[in-house]
Amino acid sequence: MSGIFGETLTFPQEEGADVRLVAFGDDKYARYETLDGFSVVYDDARGLYCFAEADGRGAGRRFVSSGTPVSRPAPEGLPRRLREGQVYRRDVVKERLMETVPEEDRATTDPDTLLTFGPNEGLLPGFVLSEGDVQGLTILVDFPDKPTEVTVDEVSALLNSPHFTANGNSSSVKEFFRTMSTGRLRFTNTVVGPLRLSRPRLAYGLKANRGRLVPEALQAAVDAGVDFSRFDSLGRGVVDSLCIMYAAGRSSGRTSGRTTPVSPPRSAVCARTCTPSRASATRPPT
């Protein structure tokens, strides 16, 4: 999933109004700053974004909440643009990568191996899809507290249209893969939804709910009658490409297909995305 570096986005709070923060990172690790450069974290106990402080020095340092919401002045003497330590950031990435591994395989999986590509760029033997016709599945979801304003047709245009240039895009996803493969890969997506999930958006970032979003979205698709075998071009029992997308509303000025690819501080709402070249990563529910 692509990253965002220095873009200002709107984030909801459970106990306050939406806030504008500058985002840096991706779905595995991200940090956030106020518009004037103070690092922030989401304080689960308060339900608010608060100014961040470091809990110490060295490579293992991490952010803790100062308890002061970003709607108030920053605590006196707080430095701007704090960073968490490199070792801690690496541990967060490994933890979130491990969440993508099936539970039955986690005990035998070395998290360090998830950071490497390995032979054949990390692909499993026989699971490379880099040419021909590939039909992916995109599941559009929303939340009880954050219904989407983006339609299936708008997302389908972002993914499949031959001359898509809306919202600052230079092409659709289909045209991107066609160009990058010099015409050998014809990758299109079927879009279903929006399917309403059971919890508020931020609830999926709480530790108690980690890992629940993707299975719930897949089950919702099954309940809606989606036939996953349509997206298994080689008959392997593995979906060629799966994307679970939450498209934000239009208030940000960017409409169709705008997703949130970065993880809210300590509150990741992550969906596993599999492109044709990573087709082995996701399989339909059993």
PDB file of N, CA and C in Angstrom, residues 6-9 11 13 19-24 31-41 49-52 66 68-75 78-82 265:
ATOM      1  N   GLY A   6       3.606  14.012   4.253  1.00  0.00           N
ATOM      2  CA  GLY A   6       3.416  15.449   4.340  1.00  0.00           C
ATOM      3  C   GLY A   6       2.081  15.941   3.830  1.00  0.00           C
ATOM      4  N   GLU A   7       1.102  15.053   3.693  1.00  0.00           N
ATOM      5  CA  GLU A   7      -0.212  15.481   3.231  1.00  0.00           C
ATOM      6  C   GLU A   7      -1.113  15.739   4.437  1.00  0.00           C
ATOM      7  N   THR A   8      -1.923  16.785   4.361  1.00  0.00           N
ATOM      8  CA  THR A   8      -2.841  17.136   5.431  1.00  0.00           C
ATOM      9  C   THR A   8      -4.170  16.432   5.214  1.00  0.00           C
ATOM     10  N   LEU A   9      -4.593  15.650   6.224  1.00  0.00           N
ATOM     11  CA  LEU A   9      -5.816  14.864   6.143  1.00  0.00           C
ATOM     12  C   LEU A   9      -6.709  15.167   7.341  1.00  0.00           C
ATOM     13  N   PHE A  11      -9.084  13.718  10.372  1.00  0.00           N
ATOM     14  CA  PHE A  11      -9.254  12.519  11.179  1.00  0.00           C
ATOM     15  C   PHE A  11     -10.359  12.738  12.212  1.00  0.00           C
ATOM     16  N   GLN A  13     -12.483  11.978  15.817  1.00  0.00           N
ATOM     17  CA  GLN A  13     -12.198  11.677  17.208  1.00  0.00           C
ATOM     18  C   GLN A  13     -13.488  11.185  17.862  1.00  0.00           C
ATOM     19  N   VAL A  19     -10.225  16.589  13.300  1.00  0.00           N
ATOM     20  CA  VAL A  19      -9.022  17.416  13.343  1.00  0.00           C
ATOM     21  C   VAL A  19      -8.232  17.245  12.054  1.00  0.00           C
ATOM     22  N   ARG A  20      -7.505  18.271  11.694  1.00  0.00           N
ATOM     23  CA  ARG A  20      -6.631  18.242  10.522  1.00  0.00           C
ATOM     24  C   ARG A  20      -5.215  17.983  10.997  1.00  0.00           C
ATOM     25  N   LEU A  21      -4.597  16.916  10.468  1.00  0.00           N
ATOM     26  CA  LEU A  21      -3.247  16.532  10.849  1.00  0.00           C
ATOM     27  C   LEU A  21      -2.418  16.288   9.599  1.00  0.00           C
ATOM     28  N   VAL A  22      -1.120  16.470   9.731  1.00  0.00           N
ATOM     29  CA  VAL A  22      -0.195  16.180   8.643  1.00  0.00           C
ATOM     30  C   VAL A  22       0.317  14.760   8.832  1.00  0.00           C
ATOM     31  N   ALA A  23       0.164  13.920   7.803  1.00  0.00           N
ATOM     32  CA  ALA A  23       0.460  12.490   7.913  1.00  0.00           C
ATOM     33  C   ALA A  23       1.754  12.147   7.187  1.00  0.00           C
ATOM     34  N   PHE A  24       2.498  11.221   7.806  1.00  0.00           N
ATOM     35  CA  PHE A  24       3.733  10.706   7.208  1.00  0.00           C
ATOM     36  C   PHE A  24       3.754   9.197   7.453  1.00  0.00           C
ATOM     37  N   ARG A  31       3.320   8.463  11.441  1.00  0.00           N
ATOM     38  CA  ARG A  31       3.335   9.459  12.502  1.00  0.00           C
ATOM     39  C   ARG A  31       2.523  10.661  12.018  1.00  0.00           C
ATOM     40  N   TYR A  32       2.098  11.465  12.991  1.00  0.00           N
ATOM     41  CA  TYR A  32       1.202  12.569  12.685  1.00  0.00           C
ATOM     42  C   TYR A  32       1.644  13.812  13.419  1.00  0.00           C
ATOM     43  N   GLU A  33       1.437  14.947  12.778  1.00  0.00           N
ATOM     44  CA  GLU A  33       1.786  16.227  13.367  1.00  0.00           C
ATOM     45  C   GLU A  33       0.627  17.198  13.222  1.00  0.00           C
ATOM     46  N   THR A  34       0.569  18.156  14.143  1.00  0.00           N
ATOM     47  CA  THR A  34      -0.350  19.268  13.973  1.00  0.00           C
ATOM     48  C   THR A  34       0.151  20.130  12.816  1.00  0.00           C
ATOM     49  N   LEU A  35      -0.658  21.065  12.393  1.00  0.00           N
ATOM     50  CA  LEU A  35      -0.267  21.912  11.267  1.00  0.00           C
ATOM     51  C   LEU A  35       0.956  22.763  11.582  1.00  0.00           C
ATOM     52  N   ASP A  36       1.233  22.979  12.885  1.00  0.00           N
ATOM     53  CA  ASP A  36       2.426  23.750  13.247  1.00  0.00           C
ATOM     54  C   ASP A  36       3.563  22.866  13.737  1.00  0.00           C
ATOM     55  N   GLY A  37       3.487  21.535  13.454  1.00  0.00           N
ATOM     56  CA  GLY A  37       4.666  20.694  13.604  1.00  0.00           C
ATOM     57  C   GLY A  37       4.825  19.924  14.894  1.00  0.00           C
ATOM     58  N   PHE A  38       3.825  19.870  15.763  1.00  0.00           N
ATOM     59  CA  PHE A  38       3.929  19.086  16.991  1.00  0.00           C
ATOM     60  C   PHE A  38       3.436  17.664  16.732  1.00  0.00           C
ATOM     61  N   SER A  39       4.205  16.671  17.169  1.00  0.00           N
ATOM     62  CA  SER A  39       3.803  15.279  17.001  1.00  0.00           C
ATOM     63  C   SER A  39       2.614  14.969  17.913  1.00  0.00           C
ATOM     64  N   VAL A  40       1.736  14.078  17.441  1.00  0.00           N
ATOM     65  CA  VAL A  40       0.541  13.737  18.193  1.00  0.00           C
ATOM     66  C   VAL A  40       0.357  12.233  18.232  1.00  0.00           C
ATOM     67  N   VAL A  41      -0.437  11.757  19.208  1.00  0.00           N
ATOM     68  CA  VAL A  41      -0.892  10.371  19.276  1.00  0.00           C
ATOM     69  C   VAL A  41      -2.378  10.394  19.584  1.00  0.00           C
ATOM     70  N   TYR A  49      -7.113  13.126  19.944  1.00  0.00           N
ATOM     71  CA  TYR A  49      -5.710  13.277  19.583  1.00  0.00           C
ATOM     72  C   TYR A  49      -5.067  14.258  20.552  1.00  0.00           C
ATOM     73  N   CYS A  50      -3.931  13.844  21.118  1.00  0.00           N
ATOM     74  CA  CYS A  50      -3.219  14.660  22.094  1.00  0.00           C
ATOM     75  C   CYS A  50      -1.772  14.850  21.652  1.00  0.00           C
ATOM     76  N   PHE A  51      -1.157  15.918  22.156  1.00  0.00           N
ATOM     77  CA  PHE A  51       0.257  16.143  21.874  1.00  0.00           C
ATOM     78  C   PHE A  51       1.073  14.975  22.418  1.00  0.00           C
ATOM     79  N   ALA A  52       2.093  14.578  21.665  1.00  0.00           N
ATOM     80  CA  ALA A  52       2.909  13.423  22.037  1.00  0.00           C
ATOM     81  C   ALA A  52       4.170  13.849  22.774  1.00  0.00           C
ATOM     82  N   SER A  66       0.563  13.214  26.119  1.00  0.00           N
ATOM     83  CA  SER A  66       0.766  14.236  27.146  1.00  0.00           C
ATOM     84  C   SER A  66      -0.516  14.502  27.923  1.00  0.00           C
ATOM     85  N   THR A  68      -2.798  16.393  26.798  1.00  0.00           N
ATOM     86  CA  THR A  68      -3.286  17.700  26.336  1.00  0.00           C
ATOM     87  C   THR A  68      -3.828  17.568  24.926  1.00  0.00           C
ATOM     88  N   PRO A  69      -5.116  17.757  24.732  1.00  0.00           N
ATOM     89  CA  PRO A  69      -5.684  17.622  23.386  1.00  0.00           C
ATOM     90  C   PRO A  69      -5.099  18.653  22.426  1.00  0.00           C
ATOM     91  N   VAL A  70      -5.091  18.320  21.155  1.00  0.00           N
ATOM     92  CA  VAL A  70      -4.526  19.230  20.157  1.00  0.00           C
ATOM     93  C   VAL A  70      -5.377  20.474  19.972  1.00  0.00           C
ATOM     94  N   SER A  71      -6.587  20.483  20.530  1.00  0.00           N
ATOM     95  CA  SER A  71      -7.424  21.680  20.460  1.00  0.00           C
ATOM     96  C   SER A  71      -6.943  22.765  21.417  1.00  0.00           C
ATOM     97  N   ARG A  72      -6.008  22.407  22.315  1.00  0.00           N
ATOM     98  CA  ARG A  72      -5.456  23.371  23.272  1.00  0.00           C
ATOM     99  C   ARG A  72      -4.019  23.721  22.872  1.00  0.00           C
ATOM    100  N   PRO A  73      -3.432  24.749  23.483  1.00  0.00           N
ATOM    101  CA  PRO A  73      -2.029  25.058  23.198  1.00  0.00           C
ATOM    102  C   PRO A  73      -1.122  23.899  23.615  1.00  0.00           C
ATOM    103  N   ALA A  74      -0.011  23.738  22.919  1.00  0.00           N
ATOM    104  CA  ALA A  74       0.936  22.673  23.240  1.00  0.00           C
ATOM    105  C   ALA A  74       1.551  22.908  24.614  1.00  0.00           C
ATOM    106  N   PRO A  75       1.888  21.829  25.333  1.00  0.00           N
ATOM    107  CA  PRO A  75       2.544  21.993  26.640  1.00  0.00           C
ATOM    108  C   PRO A  75       3.818  22.817  26.514  1.00  0.00           C
ATOM    109  N   LEU A  78       7.523  21.794  24.945  1.00  0.00           N
ATOM    110  CA  LEU A  78       7.448  20.593  24.106  1.00  0.00           C
ATOM    111  C   LEU A  78       8.111  20.866  22.758  1.00  0.00           C
ATOM    112  N   PRO A  79       9.107  20.065  22.372  1.00  0.00           N
ATOM    113  CA  PRO A  79       9.761  20.300  21.068  1.00  0.00           C
ATOM    114  C   PRO A  79       8.858  19.864  19.918  1.00  0.00           C
ATOM    115  N   ARG A  80       9.059  20.492  18.790  1.00  0.00           N
ATOM    116  CA  ARG A  80       8.342  20.109  17.584  1.00  0.00           C
ATOM    117  C   ARG A  80       9.020  18.906  16.917  1.00  0.00           C
ATOM    118  N   ARG A  81       8.219  18.212  16.109  1.00  0.00           N
ATOM    119  CA  ARG A  81       8.692  17.129  15.235  1.00  0.00           C
ATOM    120  C   ARG A  81       9.483  16.045  15.978  1.00  0.00           C
ATOM    121  N   LEU A  82       8.914  15.586  17.074  1.00  0.00           N
ATOM    122  CA  LEU A  82       9.497  14.443  17.776  1.00  0.00           C
ATOM    123  C   LEU A  82       9.412  13.197  16.897  1.00  0.00           C
ATOM    124  N   PRO A 265      -2.592   6.968  14.621  1.00  0.00           N
ATOM    125  CA  PRO A 265      -1.639   6.694  15.684  1.00  0.00           C
ATOM    126  C   PRO A 265      -2.174   5.701  16.709  1.00  0.00           C
TER     127      PRO A 265
END
